[in-house]
Coordinates of N, CA and C and ligand atoms in Angstrom, one line a residue:
X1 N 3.8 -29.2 13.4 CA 4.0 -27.9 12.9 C 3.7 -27.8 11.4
X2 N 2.8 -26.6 11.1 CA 3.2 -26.6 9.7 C 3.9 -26.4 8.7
X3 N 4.5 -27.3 7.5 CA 5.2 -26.6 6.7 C 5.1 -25.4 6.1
X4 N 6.3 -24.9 5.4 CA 6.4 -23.2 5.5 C 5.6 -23.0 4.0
X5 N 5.3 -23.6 3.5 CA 4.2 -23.3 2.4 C 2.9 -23.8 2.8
X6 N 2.6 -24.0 3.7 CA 1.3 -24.7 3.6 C 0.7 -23.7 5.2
X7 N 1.3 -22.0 5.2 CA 0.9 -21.1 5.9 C -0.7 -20.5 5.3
X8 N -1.3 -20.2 6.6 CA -2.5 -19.3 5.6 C -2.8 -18.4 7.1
X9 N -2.7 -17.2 6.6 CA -3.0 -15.9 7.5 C -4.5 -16.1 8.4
X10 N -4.1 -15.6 10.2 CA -5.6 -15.7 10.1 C -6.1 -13.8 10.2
X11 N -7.4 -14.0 10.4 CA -7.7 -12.1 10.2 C -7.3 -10.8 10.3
X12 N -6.0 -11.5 12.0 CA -5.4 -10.1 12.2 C -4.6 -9.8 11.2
X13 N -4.2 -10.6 10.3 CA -3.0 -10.2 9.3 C -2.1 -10.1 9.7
X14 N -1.4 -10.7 10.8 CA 0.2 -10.4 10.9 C 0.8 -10.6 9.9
X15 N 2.0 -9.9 9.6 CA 2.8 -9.2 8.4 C 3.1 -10.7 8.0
X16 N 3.9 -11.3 8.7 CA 4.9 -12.6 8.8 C 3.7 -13.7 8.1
X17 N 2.8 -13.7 8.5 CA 1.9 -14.7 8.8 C 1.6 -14.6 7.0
X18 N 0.9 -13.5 6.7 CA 0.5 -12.9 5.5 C 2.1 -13.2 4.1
X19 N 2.9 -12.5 4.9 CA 4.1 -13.0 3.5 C 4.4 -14.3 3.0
X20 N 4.5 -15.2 4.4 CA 4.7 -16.4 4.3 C 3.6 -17.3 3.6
X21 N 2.2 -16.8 3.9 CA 1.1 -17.4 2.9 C 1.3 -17.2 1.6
X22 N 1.4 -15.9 1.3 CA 1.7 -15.1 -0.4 C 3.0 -16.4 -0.8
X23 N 4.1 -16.2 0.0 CA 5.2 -16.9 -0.9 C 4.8 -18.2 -0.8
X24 N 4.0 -19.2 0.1 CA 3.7 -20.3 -0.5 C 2.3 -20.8 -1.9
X25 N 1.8 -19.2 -1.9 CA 0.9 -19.6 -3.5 C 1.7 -18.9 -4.7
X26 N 2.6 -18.7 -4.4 CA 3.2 -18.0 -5.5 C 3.3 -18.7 -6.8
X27 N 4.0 -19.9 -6.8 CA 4.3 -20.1 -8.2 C 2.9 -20.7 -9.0
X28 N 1.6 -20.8 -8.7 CA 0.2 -20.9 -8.8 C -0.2 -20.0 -8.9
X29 N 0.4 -18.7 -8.4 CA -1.1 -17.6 -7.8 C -2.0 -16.9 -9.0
X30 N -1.2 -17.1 -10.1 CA -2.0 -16.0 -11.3 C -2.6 -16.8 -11.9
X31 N -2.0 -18.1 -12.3 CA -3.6 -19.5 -13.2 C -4.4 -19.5 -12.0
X32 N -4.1 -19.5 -10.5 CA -5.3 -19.9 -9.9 C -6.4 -18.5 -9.4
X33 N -6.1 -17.7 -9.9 CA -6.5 -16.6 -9.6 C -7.6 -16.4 -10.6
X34 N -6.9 -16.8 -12.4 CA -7.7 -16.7 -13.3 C -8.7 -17.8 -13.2
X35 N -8.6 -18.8 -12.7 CA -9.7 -20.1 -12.8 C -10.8 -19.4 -11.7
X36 N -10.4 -19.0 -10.0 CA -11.4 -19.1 -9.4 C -12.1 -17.8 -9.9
X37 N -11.7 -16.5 -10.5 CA -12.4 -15.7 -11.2 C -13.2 -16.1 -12.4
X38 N -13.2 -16.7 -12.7 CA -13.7 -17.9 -14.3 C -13.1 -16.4 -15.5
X39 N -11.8 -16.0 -15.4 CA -11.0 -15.3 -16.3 C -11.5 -13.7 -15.9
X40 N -12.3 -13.0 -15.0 CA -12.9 -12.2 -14.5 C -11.7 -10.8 -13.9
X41 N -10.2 -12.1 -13.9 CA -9.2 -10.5 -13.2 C -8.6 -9.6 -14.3
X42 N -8.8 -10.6 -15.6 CA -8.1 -9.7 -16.4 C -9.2 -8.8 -16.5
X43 N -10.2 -8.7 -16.9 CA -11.2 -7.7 -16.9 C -11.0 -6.5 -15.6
X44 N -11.3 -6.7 -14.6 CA -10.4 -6.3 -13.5 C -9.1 -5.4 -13.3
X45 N -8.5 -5.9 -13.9 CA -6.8 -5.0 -13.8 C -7.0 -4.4 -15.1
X46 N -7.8 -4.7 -16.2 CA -7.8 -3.8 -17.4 C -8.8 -2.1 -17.0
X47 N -9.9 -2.7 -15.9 CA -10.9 -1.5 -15.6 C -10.1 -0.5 -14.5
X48 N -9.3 -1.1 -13.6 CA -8.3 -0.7 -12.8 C -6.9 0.2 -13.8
X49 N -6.5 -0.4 -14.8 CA -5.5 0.4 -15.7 C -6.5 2.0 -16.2
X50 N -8.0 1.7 -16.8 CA -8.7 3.1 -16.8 C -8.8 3.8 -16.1
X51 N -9.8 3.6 -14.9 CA -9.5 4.3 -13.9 C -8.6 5.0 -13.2
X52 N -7.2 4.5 -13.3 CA -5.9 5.7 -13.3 C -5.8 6.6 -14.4
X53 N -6.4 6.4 -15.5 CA -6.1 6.9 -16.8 C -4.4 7.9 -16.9
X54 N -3.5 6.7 -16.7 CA -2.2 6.7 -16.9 C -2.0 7.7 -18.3
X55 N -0.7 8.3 -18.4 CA -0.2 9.0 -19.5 C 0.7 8.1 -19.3
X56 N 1.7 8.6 -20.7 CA 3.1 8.2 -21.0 C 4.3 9.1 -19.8
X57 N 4.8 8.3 -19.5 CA 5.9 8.8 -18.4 C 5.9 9.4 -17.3
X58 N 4.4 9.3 -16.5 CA 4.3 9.3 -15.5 C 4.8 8.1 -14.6
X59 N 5.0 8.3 -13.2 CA 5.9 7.7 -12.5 C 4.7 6.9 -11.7
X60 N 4.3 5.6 -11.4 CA 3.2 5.0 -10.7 C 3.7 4.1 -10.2
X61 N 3.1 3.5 -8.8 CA 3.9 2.9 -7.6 C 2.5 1.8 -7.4
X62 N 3.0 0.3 -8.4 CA 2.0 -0.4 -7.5 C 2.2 -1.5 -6.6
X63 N 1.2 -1.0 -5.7 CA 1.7 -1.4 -3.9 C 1.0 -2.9 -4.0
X64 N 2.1 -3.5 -3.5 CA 0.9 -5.0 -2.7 C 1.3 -6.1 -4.5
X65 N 1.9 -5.6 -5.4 CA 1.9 -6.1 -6.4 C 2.3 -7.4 -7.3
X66 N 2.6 -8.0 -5.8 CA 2.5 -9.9 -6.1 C 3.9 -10.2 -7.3
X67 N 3.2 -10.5 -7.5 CA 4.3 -11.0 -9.1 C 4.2 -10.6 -10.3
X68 N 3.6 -9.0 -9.9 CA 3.2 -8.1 -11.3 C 2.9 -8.2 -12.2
X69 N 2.1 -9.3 -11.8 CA 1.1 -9.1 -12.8 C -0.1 -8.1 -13.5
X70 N -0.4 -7.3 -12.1 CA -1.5 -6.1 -12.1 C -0.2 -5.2 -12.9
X71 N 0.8 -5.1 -12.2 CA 2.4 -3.7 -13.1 C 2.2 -4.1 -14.5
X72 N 2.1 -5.3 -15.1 CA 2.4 -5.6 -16.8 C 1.3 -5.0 -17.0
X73 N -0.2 -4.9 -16.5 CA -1.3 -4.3 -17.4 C -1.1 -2.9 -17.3
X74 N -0.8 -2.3 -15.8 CA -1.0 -1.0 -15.7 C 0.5 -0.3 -16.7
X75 N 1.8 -0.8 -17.4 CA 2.9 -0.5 -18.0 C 2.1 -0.2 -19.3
X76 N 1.5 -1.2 -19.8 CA 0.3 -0.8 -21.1 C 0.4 0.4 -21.3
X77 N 0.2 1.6 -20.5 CA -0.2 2.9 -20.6 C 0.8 4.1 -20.9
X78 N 2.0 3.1 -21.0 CA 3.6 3.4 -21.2 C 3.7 4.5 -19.9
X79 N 3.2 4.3 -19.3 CA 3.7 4.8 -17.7 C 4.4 4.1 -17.0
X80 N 5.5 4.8 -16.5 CA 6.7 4.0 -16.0 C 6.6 3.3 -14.4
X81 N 6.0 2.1 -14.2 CA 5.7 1.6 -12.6 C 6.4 0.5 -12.1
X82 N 6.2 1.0 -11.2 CA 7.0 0.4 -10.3 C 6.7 -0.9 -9.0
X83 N 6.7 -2.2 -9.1 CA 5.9 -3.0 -8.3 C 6.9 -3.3 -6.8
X84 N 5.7 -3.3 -6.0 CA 6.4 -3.4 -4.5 C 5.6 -4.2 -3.7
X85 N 6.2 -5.2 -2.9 CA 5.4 -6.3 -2.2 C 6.8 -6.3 -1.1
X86 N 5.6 -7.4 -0.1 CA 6.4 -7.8 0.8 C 7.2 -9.2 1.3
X87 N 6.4 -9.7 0.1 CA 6.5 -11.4 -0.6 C 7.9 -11.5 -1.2
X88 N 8.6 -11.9 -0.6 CA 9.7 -12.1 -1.3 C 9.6 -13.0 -2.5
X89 N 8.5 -13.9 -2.2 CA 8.5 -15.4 -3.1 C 7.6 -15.3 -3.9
X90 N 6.8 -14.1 -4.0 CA 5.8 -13.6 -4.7 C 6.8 -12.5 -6.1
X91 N 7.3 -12.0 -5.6 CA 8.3 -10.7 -6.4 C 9.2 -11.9 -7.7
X92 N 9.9 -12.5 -6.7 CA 10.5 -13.7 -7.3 C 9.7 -14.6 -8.3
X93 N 8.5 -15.0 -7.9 CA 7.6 -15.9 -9.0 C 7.5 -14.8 -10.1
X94 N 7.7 -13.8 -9.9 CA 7.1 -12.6 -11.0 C 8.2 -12.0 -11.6
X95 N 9.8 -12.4 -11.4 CA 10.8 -12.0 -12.3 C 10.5 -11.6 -13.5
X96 N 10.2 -12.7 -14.3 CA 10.2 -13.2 -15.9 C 9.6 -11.7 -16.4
X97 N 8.9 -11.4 -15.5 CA 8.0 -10.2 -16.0 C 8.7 -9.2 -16.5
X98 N 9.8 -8.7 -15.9 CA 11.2 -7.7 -15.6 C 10.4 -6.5 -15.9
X99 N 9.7 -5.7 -15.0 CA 9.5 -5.0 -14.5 C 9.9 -4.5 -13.5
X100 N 10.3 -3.3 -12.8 CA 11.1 -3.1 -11.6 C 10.4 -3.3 -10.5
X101 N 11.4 -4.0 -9.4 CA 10.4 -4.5 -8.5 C 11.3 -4.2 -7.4
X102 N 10.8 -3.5 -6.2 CA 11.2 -3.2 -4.8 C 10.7 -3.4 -3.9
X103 N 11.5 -4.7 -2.9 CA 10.4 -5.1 -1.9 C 10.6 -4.4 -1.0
X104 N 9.2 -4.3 -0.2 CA 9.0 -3.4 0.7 C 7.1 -3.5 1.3
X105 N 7.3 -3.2 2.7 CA 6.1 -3.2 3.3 C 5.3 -1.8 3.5
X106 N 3.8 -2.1 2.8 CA 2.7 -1.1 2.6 C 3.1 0.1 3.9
X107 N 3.2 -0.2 5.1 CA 2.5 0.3 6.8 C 4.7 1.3 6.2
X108 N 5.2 0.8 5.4 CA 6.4 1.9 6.1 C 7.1 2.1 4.5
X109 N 6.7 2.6 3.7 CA 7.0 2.5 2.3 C 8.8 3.0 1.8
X110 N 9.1 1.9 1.2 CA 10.9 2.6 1.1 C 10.7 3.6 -0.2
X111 N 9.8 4.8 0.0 CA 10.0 5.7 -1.4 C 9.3 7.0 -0.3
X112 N 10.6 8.2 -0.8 CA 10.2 9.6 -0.1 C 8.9 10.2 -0.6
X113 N 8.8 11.2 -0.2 CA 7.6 12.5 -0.2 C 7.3 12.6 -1.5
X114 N 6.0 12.4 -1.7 CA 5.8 13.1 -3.2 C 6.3 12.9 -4.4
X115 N 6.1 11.0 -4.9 CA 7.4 10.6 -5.7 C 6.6 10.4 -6.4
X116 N 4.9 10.1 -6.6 CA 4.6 9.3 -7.5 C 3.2 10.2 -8.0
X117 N 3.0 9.6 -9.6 CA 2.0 10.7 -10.1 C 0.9 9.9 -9.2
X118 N 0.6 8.3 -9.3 CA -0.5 7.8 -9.0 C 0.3 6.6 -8.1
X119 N -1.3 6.0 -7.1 CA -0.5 4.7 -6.5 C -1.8 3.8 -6.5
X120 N -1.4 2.6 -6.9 CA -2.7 1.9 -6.8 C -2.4 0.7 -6.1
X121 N -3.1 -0.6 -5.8 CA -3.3 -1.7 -4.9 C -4.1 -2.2 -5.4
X122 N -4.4 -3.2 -5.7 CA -5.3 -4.5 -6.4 C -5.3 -5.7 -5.6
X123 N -6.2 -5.9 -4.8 CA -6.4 -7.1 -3.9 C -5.1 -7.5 -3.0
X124 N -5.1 -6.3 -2.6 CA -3.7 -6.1 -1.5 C -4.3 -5.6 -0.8
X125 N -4.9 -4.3 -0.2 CA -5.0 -3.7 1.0 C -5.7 -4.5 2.2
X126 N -6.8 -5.3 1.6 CA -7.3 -6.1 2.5 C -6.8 -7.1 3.2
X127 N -5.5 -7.4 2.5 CA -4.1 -8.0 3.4 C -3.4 -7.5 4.1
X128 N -3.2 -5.8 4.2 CA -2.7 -5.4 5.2 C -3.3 -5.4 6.6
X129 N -2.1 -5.8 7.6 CA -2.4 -5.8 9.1 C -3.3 -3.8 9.6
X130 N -3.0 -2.8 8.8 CA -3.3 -1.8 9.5 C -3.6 -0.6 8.2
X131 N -4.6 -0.7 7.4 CA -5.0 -0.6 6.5 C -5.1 1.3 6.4
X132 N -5.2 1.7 7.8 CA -5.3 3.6 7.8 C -3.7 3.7 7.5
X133 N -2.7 3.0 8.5 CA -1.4 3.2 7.9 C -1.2 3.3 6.7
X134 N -1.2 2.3 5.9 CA -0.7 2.1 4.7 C -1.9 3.1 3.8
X135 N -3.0 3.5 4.0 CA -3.7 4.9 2.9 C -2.9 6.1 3.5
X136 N -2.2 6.2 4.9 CA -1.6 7.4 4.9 C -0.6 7.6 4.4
X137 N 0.0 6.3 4.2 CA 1.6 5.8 4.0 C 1.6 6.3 1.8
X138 N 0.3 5.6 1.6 CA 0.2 6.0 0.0 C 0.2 7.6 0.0
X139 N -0.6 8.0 0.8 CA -1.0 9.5 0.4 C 0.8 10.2 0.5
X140 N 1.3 9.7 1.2 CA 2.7 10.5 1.7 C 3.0 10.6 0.4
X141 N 3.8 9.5 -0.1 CA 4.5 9.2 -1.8 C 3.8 9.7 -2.9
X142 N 2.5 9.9 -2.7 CA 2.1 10.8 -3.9 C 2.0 12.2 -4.2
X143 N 2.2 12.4 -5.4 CA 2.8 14.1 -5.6 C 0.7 14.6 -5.4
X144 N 1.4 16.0 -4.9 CA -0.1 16.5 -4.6 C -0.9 16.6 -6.0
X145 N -2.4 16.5 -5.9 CA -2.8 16.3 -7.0 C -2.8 14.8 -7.7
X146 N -2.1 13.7 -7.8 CA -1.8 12.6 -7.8 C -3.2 11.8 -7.4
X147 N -3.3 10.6 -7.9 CA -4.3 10.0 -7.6 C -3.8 8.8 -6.9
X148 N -5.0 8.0 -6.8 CA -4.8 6.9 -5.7 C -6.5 5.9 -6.5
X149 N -5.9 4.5 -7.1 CA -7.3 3.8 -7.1 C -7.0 2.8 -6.2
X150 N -7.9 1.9 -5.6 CA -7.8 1.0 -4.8 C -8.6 -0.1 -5.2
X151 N -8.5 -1.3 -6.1 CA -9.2 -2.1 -6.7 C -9.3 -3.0 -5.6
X152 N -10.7 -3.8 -5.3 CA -10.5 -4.9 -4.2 C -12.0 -5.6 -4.2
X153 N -11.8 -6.8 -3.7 CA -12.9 -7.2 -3.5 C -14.1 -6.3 -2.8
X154 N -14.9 -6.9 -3.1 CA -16.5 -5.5 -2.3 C -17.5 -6.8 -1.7
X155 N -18.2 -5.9 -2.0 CA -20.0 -6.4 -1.7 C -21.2 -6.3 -3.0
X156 N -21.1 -7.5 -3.5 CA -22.5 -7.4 -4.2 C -23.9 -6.8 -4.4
X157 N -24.0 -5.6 -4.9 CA -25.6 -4.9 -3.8 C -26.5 -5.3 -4.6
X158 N -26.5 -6.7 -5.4 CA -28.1 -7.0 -5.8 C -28.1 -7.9 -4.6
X159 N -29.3 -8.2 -4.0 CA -29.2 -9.1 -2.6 C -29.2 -10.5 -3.2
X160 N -30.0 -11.0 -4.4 CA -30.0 -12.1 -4.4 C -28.3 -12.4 -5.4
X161 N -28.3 -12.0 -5.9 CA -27.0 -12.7 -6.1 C -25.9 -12.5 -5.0
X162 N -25.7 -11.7 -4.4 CA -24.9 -11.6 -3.1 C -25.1 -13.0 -2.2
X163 N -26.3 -13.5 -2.3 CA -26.2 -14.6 -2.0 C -25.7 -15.9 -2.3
X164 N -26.0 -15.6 -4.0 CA -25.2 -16.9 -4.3 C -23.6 -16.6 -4.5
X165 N -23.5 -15.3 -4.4 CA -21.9 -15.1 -4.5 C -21.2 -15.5 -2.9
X166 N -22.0 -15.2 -1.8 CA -21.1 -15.9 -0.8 C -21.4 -17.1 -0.5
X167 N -22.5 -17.7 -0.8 CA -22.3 -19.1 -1.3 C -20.7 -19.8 -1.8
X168 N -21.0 -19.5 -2.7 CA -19.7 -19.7 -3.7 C -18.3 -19.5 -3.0
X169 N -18.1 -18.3 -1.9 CA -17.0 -17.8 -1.8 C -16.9 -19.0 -0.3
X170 N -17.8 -19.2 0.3 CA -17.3 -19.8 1.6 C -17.3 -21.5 1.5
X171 N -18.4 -22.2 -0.1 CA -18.3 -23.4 0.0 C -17.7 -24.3 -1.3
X172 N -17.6 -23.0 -2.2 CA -16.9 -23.7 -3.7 C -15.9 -22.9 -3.7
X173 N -15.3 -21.9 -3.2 CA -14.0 -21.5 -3.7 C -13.4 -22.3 -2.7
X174 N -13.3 -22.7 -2.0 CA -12.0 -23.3 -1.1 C -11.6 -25.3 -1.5
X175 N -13.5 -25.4 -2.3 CA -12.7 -26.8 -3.1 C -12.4 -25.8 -4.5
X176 N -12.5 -25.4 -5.3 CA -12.1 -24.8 -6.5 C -10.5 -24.5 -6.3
X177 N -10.2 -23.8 -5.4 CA -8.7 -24.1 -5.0 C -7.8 -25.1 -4.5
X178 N -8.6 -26.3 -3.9 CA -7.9 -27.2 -3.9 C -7.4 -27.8 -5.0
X179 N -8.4 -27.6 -5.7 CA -7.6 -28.4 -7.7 C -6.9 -27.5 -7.9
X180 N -6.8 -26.2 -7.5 CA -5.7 -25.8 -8.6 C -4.2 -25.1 -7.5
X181 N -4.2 -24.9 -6.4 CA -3.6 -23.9 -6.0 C -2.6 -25.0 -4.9
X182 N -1.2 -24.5 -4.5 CA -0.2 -24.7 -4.0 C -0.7 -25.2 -2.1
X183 N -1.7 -23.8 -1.9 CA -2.2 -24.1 -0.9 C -3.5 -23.6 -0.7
X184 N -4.5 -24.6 -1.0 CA -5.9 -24.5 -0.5 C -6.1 -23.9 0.4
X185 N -5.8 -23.9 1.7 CA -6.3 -23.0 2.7 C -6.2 -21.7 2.8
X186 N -5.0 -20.8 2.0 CA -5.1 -19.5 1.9 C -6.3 -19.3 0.9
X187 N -6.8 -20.2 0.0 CA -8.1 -19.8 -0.2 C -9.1 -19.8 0.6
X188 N -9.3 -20.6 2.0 CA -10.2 -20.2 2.9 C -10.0 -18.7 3.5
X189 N -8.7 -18.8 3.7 CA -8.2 -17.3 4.7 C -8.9 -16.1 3.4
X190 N -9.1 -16.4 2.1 CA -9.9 -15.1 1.1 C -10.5 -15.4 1.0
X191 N -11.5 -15.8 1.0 CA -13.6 -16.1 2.1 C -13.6 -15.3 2.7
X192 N -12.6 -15.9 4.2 CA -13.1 -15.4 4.9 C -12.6 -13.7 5.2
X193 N -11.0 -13.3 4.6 CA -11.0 -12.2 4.6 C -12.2 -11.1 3.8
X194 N -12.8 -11.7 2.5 CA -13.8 -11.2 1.7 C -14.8 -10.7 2.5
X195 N -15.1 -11.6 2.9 CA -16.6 -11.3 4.1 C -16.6 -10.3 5.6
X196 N -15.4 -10.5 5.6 CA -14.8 -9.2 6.7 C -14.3 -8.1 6.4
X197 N -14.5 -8.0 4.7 CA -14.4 -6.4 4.9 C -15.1 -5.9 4.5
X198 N -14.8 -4.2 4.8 CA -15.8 -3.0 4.9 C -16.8 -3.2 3.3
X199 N -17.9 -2.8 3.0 CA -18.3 -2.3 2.2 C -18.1 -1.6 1.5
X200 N -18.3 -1.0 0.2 CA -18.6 0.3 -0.9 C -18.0 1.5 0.2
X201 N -18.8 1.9 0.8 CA -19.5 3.0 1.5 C -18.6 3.5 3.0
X202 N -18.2 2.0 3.4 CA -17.7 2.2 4.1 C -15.8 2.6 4.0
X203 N -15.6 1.7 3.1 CA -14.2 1.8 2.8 C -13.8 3.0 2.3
X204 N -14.5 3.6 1.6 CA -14.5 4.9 1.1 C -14.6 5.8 2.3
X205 N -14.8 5.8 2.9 CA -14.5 7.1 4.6 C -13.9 6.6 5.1
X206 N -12.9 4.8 4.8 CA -11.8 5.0 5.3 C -10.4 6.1 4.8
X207 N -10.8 5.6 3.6 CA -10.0 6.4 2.6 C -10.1 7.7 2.6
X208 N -11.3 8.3 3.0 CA -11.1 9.5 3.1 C -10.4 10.1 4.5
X209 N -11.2 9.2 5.4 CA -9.8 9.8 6.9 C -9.0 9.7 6.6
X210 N -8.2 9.0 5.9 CA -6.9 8.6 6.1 C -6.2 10.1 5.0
X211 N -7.2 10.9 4.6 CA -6.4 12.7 3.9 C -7.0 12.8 2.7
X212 N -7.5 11.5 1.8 CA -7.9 11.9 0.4 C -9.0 12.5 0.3
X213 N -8.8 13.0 -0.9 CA -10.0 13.7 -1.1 C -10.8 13.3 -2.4
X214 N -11.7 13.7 -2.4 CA -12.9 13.4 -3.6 C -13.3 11.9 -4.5
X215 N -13.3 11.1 -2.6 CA -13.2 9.7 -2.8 C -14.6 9.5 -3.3
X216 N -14.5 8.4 -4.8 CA -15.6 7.7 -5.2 C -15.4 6.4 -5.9
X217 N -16.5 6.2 -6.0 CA -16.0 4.1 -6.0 C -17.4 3.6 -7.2
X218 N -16.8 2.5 -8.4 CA -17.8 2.5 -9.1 C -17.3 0.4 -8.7
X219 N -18.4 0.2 -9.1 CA -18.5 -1.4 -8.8 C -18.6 -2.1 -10.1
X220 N -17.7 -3.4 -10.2 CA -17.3 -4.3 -11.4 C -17.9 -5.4 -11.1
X221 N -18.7 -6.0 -11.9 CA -19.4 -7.5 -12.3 C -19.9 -7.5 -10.3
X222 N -20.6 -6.3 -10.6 CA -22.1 -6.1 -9.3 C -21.9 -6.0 -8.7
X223 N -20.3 -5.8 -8.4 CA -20.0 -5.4 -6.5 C -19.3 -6.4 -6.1
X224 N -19.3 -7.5 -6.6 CA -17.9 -8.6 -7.0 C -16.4 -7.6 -6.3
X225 N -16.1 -6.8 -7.3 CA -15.2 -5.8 -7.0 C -15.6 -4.7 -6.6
X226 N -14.7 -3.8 -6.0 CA -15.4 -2.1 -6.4 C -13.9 -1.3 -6.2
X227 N -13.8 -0.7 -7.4 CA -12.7 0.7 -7.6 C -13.1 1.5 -7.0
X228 N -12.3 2.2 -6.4 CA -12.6 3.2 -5.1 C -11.0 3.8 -5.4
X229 N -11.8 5.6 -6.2 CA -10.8 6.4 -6.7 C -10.7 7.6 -5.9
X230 N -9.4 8.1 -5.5 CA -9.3 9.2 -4.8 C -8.0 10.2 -5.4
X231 N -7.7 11.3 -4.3 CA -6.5 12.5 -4.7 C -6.4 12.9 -3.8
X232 N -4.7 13.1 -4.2 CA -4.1 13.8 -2.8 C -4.6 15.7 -3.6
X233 N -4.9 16.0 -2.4 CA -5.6 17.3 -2.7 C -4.2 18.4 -2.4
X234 N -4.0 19.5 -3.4 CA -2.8 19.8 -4.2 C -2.7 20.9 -2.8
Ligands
LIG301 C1 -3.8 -11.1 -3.6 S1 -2.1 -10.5 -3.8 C2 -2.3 -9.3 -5.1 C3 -1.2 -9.2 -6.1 C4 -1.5 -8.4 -7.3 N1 -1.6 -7.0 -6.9 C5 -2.7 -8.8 -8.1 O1 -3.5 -8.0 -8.5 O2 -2.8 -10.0 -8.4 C6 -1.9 -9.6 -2.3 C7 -0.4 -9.1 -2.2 O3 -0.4 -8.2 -1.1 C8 0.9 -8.4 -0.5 N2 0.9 -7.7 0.8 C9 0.1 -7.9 1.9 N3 0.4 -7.1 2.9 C10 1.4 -6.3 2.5 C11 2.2 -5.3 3.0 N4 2.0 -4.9 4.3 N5 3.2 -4.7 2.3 C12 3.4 -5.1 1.1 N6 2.7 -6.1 0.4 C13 1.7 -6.7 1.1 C14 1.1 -9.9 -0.4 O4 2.4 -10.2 -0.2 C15 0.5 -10.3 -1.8 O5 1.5 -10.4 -2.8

């Protein structure tokens, strides 16, 4: 049997499966995050803090938010946010931060109707088991008019570097995480989740079935990432 840190999710994402991986990379997860990026997330959570273009004292809800690290950039904006995961061991590695932190799962959110100016998710959704839930589940808690960014891994659309980027993702990131990370194999399970999800184009008509409106998506360091910005329509 495996030990309880050395869990790594397979595709379907069971909830259980997924927390238990998060809390065994936790006390690693942000230096190894910055190495296998070559320093590429702070850039990332800084393009993700524009893209909400936060005011002072709006109320923002970021979902999926590990050990808030993404909440400390998006706070920058003196907007008052709020981080929520399902990782207990993830929330915990992220104390020090003392940002407010409420654990809770994406698919059933513990915050009522209409609470939040914006909600955002940074390399979280593609970890949820049921990904229409949880954009219906965001759209609930946002006040109408409210926005929604969804920062996440994408698809490269120059072809040739697309190539050497999943190169990279299926044969050097999983030793690149062996040096540095708690558990190497949940670096396999983000390959391979990377490569299984939707595209640009397509994720964006998820997001839009799921109620939002005036979904559009701009791509960071070539489609590496892609922000994919929406609104709850007032
Ligand atoms: C890759 S981390 C992202 C953390 C942080 N947002 C960041 O930018 O570094 C993905 C997070 O999603 C969380 N997660 C996955 N499914 C979830 C769910 N259904 N509800 C809440 N959190 C979830 C995991 O526990 C994990 O902390």
């Amino acid at each position: 049997m495996k030990q309880s840190d050395q869990v790594r999710a397979s595709l379907d994402k069971q909830p259980h499966e997924v927390a238990s991986m998060f809390d065994g990379v936790a006390q690693r997860y942000d230096i190894t995050n910055t190495v296998i990026s070559a320093g590429q997330d702070r850039y990332w959570r800084w393009a993700t803090r524009r893209a909400l273009a936060l005011r002072p004292g709006e109320r923002v809800l970021d979902l999926a938010a590990g050990t808030g690290v993404s909440t400390v950039e998006l706070g920058k904006s003196g907007a008052w946010c709020v981080a929520t995961d399902f990782s207990q061991g993830m929330l915990a590695a992220g104390r020090f931060r003392q940002v407010p932190m409420v654990a809770g799962d994406a698919m059933a959110l513990p915050f009522a109707d209409d609470s939040f100016d914006a909600v955002t998710i940074s390399f979280g959704l593609r970890n949820v088991a049921d990904i229409d839930v949880a954009l219906r589940e965001m759209l609930r808690v946002t006040k109408p008019g409210g926005r929604l960014v969804v920062s996440e891994f994408s698809t490269p659309v120059f072809a040739p570097f697309r190539t050497v980027y999943m190169e990279y993702l299926m044969k050097a990131l999983p030793r690149v995480a062996r040096a540095v990370s708690s558990n190497p194999d949940a670096y396999v399970y983000l390959a391979e989740s990377i490569r299984a999800w939707p595209n640009q184009r397509r994720l964006a008509r998820r997001i839009a079935d799921a109620g939002w409106g005036s979904v559009q998506w701009r791509d960071l360091t070539g489609g590496v990432v892609a922000l994919h910005r929406a609104y709850k329509l007032a």
